[in-house]
mmCIF file of C-alpha atoms and ligand atoms in Angstrom:
data_model
loop_
_atom_site.group_PDB
_atom_site.id
_atom_site.type_symbol
_atom_site.label_atom_id
_atom_site.label_comp_id
_atom_site.label_asym_id
_atom_site.label_seq_id
_atom_site.Cartn_x
_atom_site.Cartn_y
_atom_site.Cartn_z
ATOM 1 C CA MET A 56 0.000 0.000 0.000
ATOM 2 C CA ARG A 57 1.290 3.431 -0.908
ATOM 3 C CA ARG A 58 0.951 6.031 1.821
ATOM 4 C CA LYS A 59 -0.903 9.080 0.524
ATOM 5 C CA LEU A 60 0.942 12.384 0.286
ATOM 6 C CA ALA A 61 -0.411 15.922 0.442
ATOM 7 C CA ALA A 62 2.391 18.235 -0.671
ATOM 8 C CA GLY A 63 2.272 22.035 -0.761
ATOM 9 C CA ASN A 64 4.521 24.141 -2.980
ATOM 10 C CA TRP A 65 4.576 27.712 -1.730
ATOM 11 C CA LYS A 66 6.677 28.814 -4.731
ATOM 12 C CA MET A 67 7.968 32.402 -4.244
ATOM 13 C CA ASN A 68 5.361 33.269 -1.638
ATOM 14 C CA GLY A 69 5.634 33.886 2.064
ATOM 15 C CA THR A 70 7.828 35.631 4.614
ATOM 16 C CA GLY A 71 8.136 34.927 8.325
ATOM 17 C CA ALA A 72 4.508 35.913 8.901
ATOM 18 C CA ALA A 73 3.417 32.879 6.878
ATOM 19 C CA LEU A 74 4.899 30.489 9.429
ATOM 20 C CA SER A 75 1.739 30.817 11.502
ATOM 21 C CA GLU A 76 -0.042 28.882 8.742
ATOM 22 C CA LEU A 77 2.230 25.934 9.523
ATOM 23 C CA ASP A 78 1.272 26.076 13.202
ATOM 24 C CA LEU A 79 -2.386 26.107 12.221
ATOM 25 C CA LEU A 80 -1.942 23.241 9.768
ATOM 26 C CA ALA A 81 -0.108 21.057 12.274
ATOM 27 C CA ALA A 82 -2.759 21.781 14.903
ATOM 28 C CA LYS A 83 -5.543 20.749 12.508
ATOM 29 C CA HIS A 84 -3.883 17.402 11.708
ATOM 30 C CA PRO A 85 -2.203 16.035 14.832
ATOM 31 C CA SER A 86 -2.197 12.392 13.685
ATOM 32 C CA PRO A 87 -3.055 12.112 9.997
ATOM 33 C CA SER A 88 -3.187 8.809 8.127
ATOM 34 C CA LEU A 89 -1.059 10.300 5.349
ATOM 35 C CA ASP A 90 2.107 12.351 4.835
ATOM 36 C CA ILE A 91 1.915 16.147 4.841
ATOM 37 C CA LEU A 92 4.740 18.140 3.263
ATOM 38 C CA ILE A 93 5.163 21.884 2.792
ATOM 39 C CA CYS A 94 7.893 23.300 0.545
ATOM 40 C CA PRO A 95 8.371 26.950 1.536
ATOM 41 C CA PRO A 96 10.824 29.367 -0.100
ATOM 42 C CA ALA A 97 14.431 28.488 0.836
ATOM 43 C CA PRO A 98 15.004 31.426 3.237
ATOM 44 C CA LEU A 99 12.069 30.210 5.340
ATOM 45 C CA LEU A 100 13.037 26.547 5.361
ATOM 46 C CA HIS A 101 14.978 26.414 8.590
ATOM 47 C CA ARG A 102 12.376 28.384 10.534
ATOM 48 C CA ALA A 103 9.625 26.291 8.958
ATOM 49 C CA ALA A 104 11.392 23.093 10.025
ATOM 50 C CA SER A 105 11.606 24.411 13.602
ATOM 51 C CA ALA A 106 7.948 25.429 13.548
ATOM 52 C CA VAL A 107 6.797 21.917 12.592
ATOM 53 C CA GLU A 108 9.275 19.973 14.719
ATOM 54 C CA ASN A 109 7.530 17.065 16.485
ATOM 55 C CA THR A 110 4.365 17.540 14.418
ATOM 56 C CA SER A 111 2.855 15.591 11.508
ATOM 57 C CA VAL A 112 4.103 18.164 8.984
ATOM 58 C CA SER A 113 7.422 17.824 7.116
ATOM 59 C CA VAL A 114 9.170 20.462 5.041
ATOM 60 C CA GLY A 115 11.033 20.345 1.745
ATOM 61 C CA GLY A 116 12.881 22.424 -0.834
ATOM 62 C CA GLN A 117 11.652 23.615 -4.230
ATOM 63 C CA ASP A 118 14.862 23.061 -6.225
ATOM 64 C CA CYS A 119 18.582 22.514 -5.693
ATOM 65 C CA HIS A 120 21.883 22.464 -7.569
ATOM 66 C CA ALA A 121 23.189 19.198 -8.979
ATOM 67 C CA ASP A 122 26.591 19.607 -7.298
ATOM 68 C CA ALA A 123 27.225 18.943 -3.624
ATOM 69 C CA SER A 124 29.097 22.258 -3.164
ATOM 70 C CA GLY A 125 31.249 24.721 -5.090
ATOM 71 C CA ALA A 126 31.399 28.017 -6.953
ATOM 72 C CA HIS A 127 27.709 28.409 -7.834
ATOM 73 C CA THR A 128 26.638 31.845 -6.653
ATOM 74 C CA GLY A 129 23.044 31.950 -5.526
ATOM 75 C CA ASP A 130 22.517 28.206 -5.693
ATOM 76 C CA ILE A 131 21.639 25.782 -2.903
ATOM 77 C CA SER A 132 22.783 22.168 -2.519
ATOM 78 C CA ALA A 133 20.715 19.188 -1.447
ATOM 79 C CA GLU A 134 22.911 18.821 1.648
ATOM 80 C CA MET A 135 22.134 22.428 2.604
ATOM 81 C CA LEU A 136 18.416 21.796 2.281
ATOM 82 C CA LYS A 137 18.780 18.657 4.373
ATOM 83 C CA ASP A 138 20.785 20.562 6.980
ATOM 84 C CA ALA A 139 17.996 23.165 7.120
ATOM 85 C CA GLY A 140 15.450 20.416 7.856
ATOM 86 C CA ALA A 141 14.172 19.282 4.451
ATOM 87 C CA SER A 142 13.088 15.695 3.875
ATOM 88 C CA ALA A 143 12.218 16.155 0.193
ATOM 89 C CA VAL A 144 12.981 18.416 -2.770
ATOM 90 C CA ILE A 145 10.707 19.292 -5.698
ATOM 91 C CA LEU A 146 12.655 18.987 -8.961
ATOM 92 C CA GLY A 147 11.899 19.780 -12.585
ATOM 93 C CA HIS A 148 8.828 21.881 -11.857
ATOM 94 C CA SER A 149 7.608 23.410 -15.119
ATOM 95 C CA GLU A 150 8.413 26.861 -13.719
ATOM 96 C CA ARG A 151 12.054 25.674 -13.534
ATOM 97 C CA ARG A 152 11.960 23.889 -16.879
ATOM 98 C CA VAL A 153 10.358 26.854 -18.687
ATOM 99 C CA ASP A 154 11.756 29.880 -16.818
ATOM 100 C CA HIS A 155 15.261 28.494 -16.212
ATOM 101 C CA GLY A 156 15.726 26.219 -19.207
ATOM 102 C CA GLU A 157 16.103 23.063 -17.140
ATOM 103 C CA ARG A 158 16.370 19.988 -19.331
ATOM 104 C CA ASN A 159 15.555 16.415 -18.411
ATOM 105 C CA GLU A 160 19.244 15.655 -17.921
ATOM 106 C CA ASP A 161 19.568 18.591 -15.490
ATOM 107 C CA VAL A 162 16.615 17.305 -13.497
ATOM 108 C CA ARG A 163 18.102 13.815 -13.437
ATOM 109 C CA ALA A 164 21.469 15.118 -12.176
ATOM 110 C CA LYS A 165 19.704 17.065 -9.424
ATOM 111 C CA ALA A 166 17.633 14.040 -8.500
ATOM 112 C CA ARG A 167 20.791 11.963 -8.086
ATOM 113 C CA THR A 168 22.257 14.442 -5.577
ATOM 114 C CA VAL A 169 18.964 14.641 -3.724
ATOM 115 C CA MET A 170 18.762 10.852 -3.442
ATOM 116 C CA ASP A 171 22.455 10.586 -2.519
ATOM 117 C CA ALA A 172 21.743 13.025 0.326
ATOM 118 C CA GLY A 173 19.045 10.670 1.599
ATOM 119 C CA LEU A 174 16.196 12.948 0.592
ATOM 120 C CA GLN A 175 13.117 12.270 -1.476
ATOM 121 C CA ALA A 176 12.996 13.707 -5.021
ATOM 122 C CA ILE A 177 9.564 14.882 -6.167
ATOM 123 C CA ILE A 178 10.083 14.931 -9.934
ATOM 124 C CA CYS A 179 7.540 16.935 -11.915
ATOM 125 C CA VAL A 180 6.422 16.154 -15.451
ATOM 126 C CA GLY A 181 3.701 17.715 -17.567
ATOM 127 C CA GLU A 182 2.720 18.836 -21.031
ATOM 128 C CA SER A 183 1.941 22.291 -22.381
ATOM 129 C CA LEU A 184 -1.406 23.082 -23.973
ATOM 130 C CA GLU A 185 0.187 23.045 -27.437
ATOM 131 C CA GLN A 186 1.566 19.584 -26.796
ATOM 132 C CA ARG A 187 -1.816 18.332 -25.593
ATOM 133 C CA ASP A 188 -3.550 19.888 -28.596
ATOM 134 C CA VAL A 189 -1.423 17.910 -31.024
ATOM 135 C CA ALA A 190 -2.226 14.824 -28.964
ATOM 136 C CA ASN A 191 1.256 13.746 -28.015
ATOM 137 C CA THR A 192 0.863 14.169 -24.261
ATOM 138 C CA LEU A 193 1.978 10.617 -23.474
ATOM 139 C CA ASP A 194 5.075 10.926 -25.695
ATOM 140 C CA ILE A 195 6.062 14.099 -23.854
ATOM 141 C CA ILE A 196 5.469 12.545 -20.443
ATOM 142 C CA GLY A 197 7.310 9.365 -21.461
ATOM 143 C CA GLY A 198 10.339 11.368 -22.553
ATOM 144 C CA GLN A 199 10.350 13.401 -19.348
ATOM 145 C CA LEU A 200 10.113 10.252 -17.238
ATOM 146 C CA SER A 201 12.932 8.386 -18.949
ATOM 147 C CA GLY A 202 15.129 11.499 -19.094
ATOM 148 C CA SER A 203 14.545 12.913 -15.610
ATOM 149 C CA ILE A 204 14.336 9.884 -13.335
ATOM 150 C CA PRO A 205 17.653 8.373 -12.208
ATOM 151 C CA ASP A 206 18.361 4.642 -12.138
ATOM 152 C CA GLN A 207 18.782 4.588 -8.365
ATOM 153 C CA SER A 208 15.101 5.442 -7.799
ATOM 154 C CA THR A 209 12.975 3.486 -5.333
ATOM 155 C CA GLY A 210 9.564 3.840 -3.742
ATOM 156 C CA GLU A 211 11.260 5.576 -0.809
ATOM 157 C CA ASN A 212 13.345 8.179 -2.610
ATOM 158 C CA LEU A 213 11.103 9.007 -5.593
ATOM 159 C CA VAL A 214 7.729 10.670 -5.974
ATOM 160 C CA VAL A 215 6.433 11.655 -9.428
ATOM 161 C CA ALA A 216 4.100 14.634 -9.826
ATOM 162 C CA TYR A 217 2.018 15.019 -12.980
ATOM 163 C CA GLU A 218 1.394 18.719 -13.475
ATOM 164 C CA PRO A 219 -0.070 19.760 -16.836
ATOM 165 C CA ILE A 220 1.424 23.221 -17.425
ATOM 166 C CA TRP A 221 -1.895 24.620 -18.602
ATOM 167 C CA ALA A 222 -3.601 23.600 -15.348
ATOM 168 C CA ILE A 223 -1.133 25.363 -13.040
ATOM 169 C CA GLY A 224 -2.624 28.461 -11.437
ATOM 170 C CA THR A 225 -5.329 28.702 -14.087
ATOM 171 C CA GLY A 226 -8.318 27.073 -12.440
ATOM 172 C CA LYS A 227 -8.408 24.656 -15.383
ATOM 173 C CA VAL A 228 -8.218 20.956 -14.560
ATOM 174 C CA PRO A 229 -8.008 18.013 -16.980
ATOM 175 C CA THR A 230 -10.979 15.669 -17.024
ATOM 176 C CA LEU A 231 -10.783 12.751 -14.618
ATOM 177 C CA GLU A 232 -10.303 10.470 -17.639
ATOM 178 C CA GLU A 233 -7.338 12.557 -18.798
ATOM 179 C CA ILE A 234 -5.744 12.472 -15.336
ATOM 180 C CA GLY A 235 -6.320 8.726 -15.117
ATOM 181 C CA GLU A 236 -4.826 8.094 -18.550
ATOM 182 C CA VAL A 237 -1.592 9.893 -17.671
ATOM 183 C CA HIS A 238 -1.284 8.410 -14.174
ATOM 184 C CA ASP A 239 -1.875 4.866 -15.467
ATOM 185 C CA PHE A 240 0.738 5.521 -18.160
ATOM 186 C CA ILE A 241 3.279 6.780 -15.587
ATOM 187 C CA ARG A 242 2.641 3.712 -13.416
ATOM 188 C CA ALA A 243 3.116 1.370 -16.371
ATOM 189 C CA ARG A 244 6.345 3.109 -17.383
ATOM 190 C CA LEU A 245 7.732 2.886 -13.836
ATOM 191 C CA GLU A 246 6.842 -0.811 -13.621
ATOM 192 C CA ARG A 247 8.449 -1.496 -16.988
ATOM 193 C CA ARG A 248 11.672 0.277 -16.044
ATOM 194 C CA PHE A 249 12.056 -0.633 -12.380
ATOM 195 C CA GLY A 250 10.021 -3.820 -12.096
ATOM 196 C CA GLU A 251 6.615 -4.273 -10.510
ATOM 197 C CA GLY A 252 7.797 -4.039 -6.916
ATOM 198 C CA VAL A 253 9.474 -0.655 -7.193
ATOM 199 C CA GLY A 254 7.169 0.597 -9.936
ATOM 200 C CA ARG A 255 4.104 0.020 -7.803
ATOM 201 C CA SER A 256 5.587 1.591 -4.692
ATOM 202 C CA VAL A 257 6.371 5.033 -6.166
ATOM 203 C CA ARG A 258 3.754 7.599 -5.229
ATOM 204 C CA LEU A 259 2.146 9.600 -8.040
ATOM 205 C CA LEU A 260 0.787 13.073 -7.311
ATOM 206 C CA TYR A 261 -1.514 15.185 -9.438
ATOM 207 C CA GLY A 262 -0.852 18.956 -9.468
ATOM 208 C CA GLY A 263 -2.612 21.876 -11.149
ATOM 209 C CA SER A 264 -5.467 23.917 -9.658
ATOM 210 C CA VAL A 265 -6.274 21.396 -6.911
ATOM 211 C CA LYS A 266 -8.717 22.999 -4.450
ATOM 212 C CA PRO A 267 -10.829 21.680 -1.582
ATOM 213 C CA GLY A 268 -13.821 21.702 -3.952
ATOM 214 C CA ASN A 269 -12.332 19.425 -6.631
ATOM 215 C CA ALA A 270 -9.934 17.331 -4.538
ATOM 216 C CA THR A 271 -12.279 14.447 -3.717
ATOM 217 C CA GLU A 272 -13.042 13.581 -7.329
ATOM 218 C CA ILE A 273 -9.386 13.879 -8.357
ATOM 219 C CA PHE A 274 -8.288 11.616 -5.490
ATOM 220 C CA GLY A 275 -10.794 9.014 -6.656
ATOM 221 C CA VAL A 276 -8.853 8.529 -9.914
ATOM 222 C CA SER A 277 -6.722 5.400 -10.158
ATOM 223 C CA ASN A 278 -3.018 5.824 -9.426
ATOM 224 C CA VAL A 279 -3.510 9.264 -7.865
ATOM 225 C CA ASP A 280 -1.759 8.963 -4.489
ATOM 226 C CA GLY A 281 -2.055 12.600 -3.501
ATOM 227 C CA ALA A 282 -1.502 16.115 -4.766
ATOM 228 C CA LEU A 283 1.147 18.757 -5.284
ATOM 229 C CA VAL A 284 -0.687 21.961 -4.469
ATOM 230 C CA GLY A 285 0.348 25.536 -5.196
ATOM 231 C CA GLY A 286 -2.064 28.366 -4.385
ATOM 232 C CA ALA A 287 -4.345 26.340 -2.110
ATOM 233 C CA SER A 288 -1.409 25.299 0.091
ATOM 234 C CA LEU A 289 -0.701 28.848 1.241
ATOM 235 C CA LYS A 290 -3.581 28.937 3.720
ATOM 236 C CA ALA A 291 -3.892 26.186 6.299
ATOM 237 C CA GLU A 292 -7.662 26.195 5.991
ATOM 238 C CA ASP A 293 -7.627 25.492 2.235
ATOM 239 C CA PHE A 294 -4.849 22.917 2.422
ATOM 240 C CA SER A 295 -6.578 21.237 5.330
ATOM 241 C CA GLY A 296 -9.673 20.740 3.169
ATOM 242 C CA ILE A 297 -7.522 18.983 0.574
ATOM 243 C CA ILE A 298 -5.892 16.817 3.257
ATOM 244 C CA GLN A 299 -9.312 15.834 4.579
ATOM 245 C CA ALA A 300 -10.442 14.884 1.071
ATOM 246 C CA LEU A 301 -7.363 12.696 0.644
ATOM 247 C CA GLU A 302 -7.813 11.072 4.026
ATOM 248 C CA SER A 303 -11.403 10.163 3.248
ATOM 249 C CA ILE A 304 -10.521 8.189 0.085
HETATM 250 P P1 13P B 676 -1.626 25.569 -8.375
HETATM 251 O O1 13P B 676 -2.166 24.586 -7.354
HETATM 252 O O2 13P B 676 -1.543 26.966 -7.850
HETATM 253 O O3 13P B 676 -2.304 25.431 -9.685
HETATM 254 O O4 13P B 676 -0.068 25.147 -8.615
HETATM 255 C C1 13P B 676 0.234 23.831 -8.866
HETATM 256 C C2 13P B 676 1.704 23.678 -8.807
HETATM 257 O O5 13P B 676 2.419 24.159 -9.680
HETATM 258 C C3 13P B 676 2.278 22.958 -7.664
HETATM 259 O O6 13P B 676 3.621 22.680 -7.857
#
């Protein structure tokens, strides 16, 4: 059985004042039947980790450099994120792939360092609207999976998040059939590459305009083991509604 995961990506939002949302969130879910992860901006990570210490909430990073250390001004290593309290790192988010030109091989190199540091890599894949319109969504996703996921992946160190670019922050969500088609495809690809045991143990998250109001139906789709949530993770009340929906599946 895969343990469900509700993950929040705060992106470039939040200063110290936002830490109170973590207190509220932890108080609302003292002993959840699933994993709860919040990925705040890097400057908040250490304080966020302290705020959720000894609670059900874990914290993670939103990106890292592929190298362990060195002359990379402005960058952050996986070890640094771990030292600050992270248990996971989001990698290959479309906002990194599009805005920063990250290629599959870059994401794979980052994922290796994250896994070597003993952290979980949450690797994001997803198609643009143009790619969906010409009906090669599964080719795009297949290429991202084989290019971005390192060989050392297991059910413990890898989570895959399917985030259609056109659904992020837009209020648009694929149909349940479309989500199911991609998640079943990702599962089949993981089983083919890593074998049934590992392939079936990797958790698959859906991301893109998940809200308390649509979470229940999305979580009912096969091979959806949770969500990677942007906007609705910023407020404990909204994120809590999503967690409750996931717990009730
Ligand atoms: P929204 O939930 O704001 O659409 O963002 C999704 C996302 O990009 C999470 O990584």
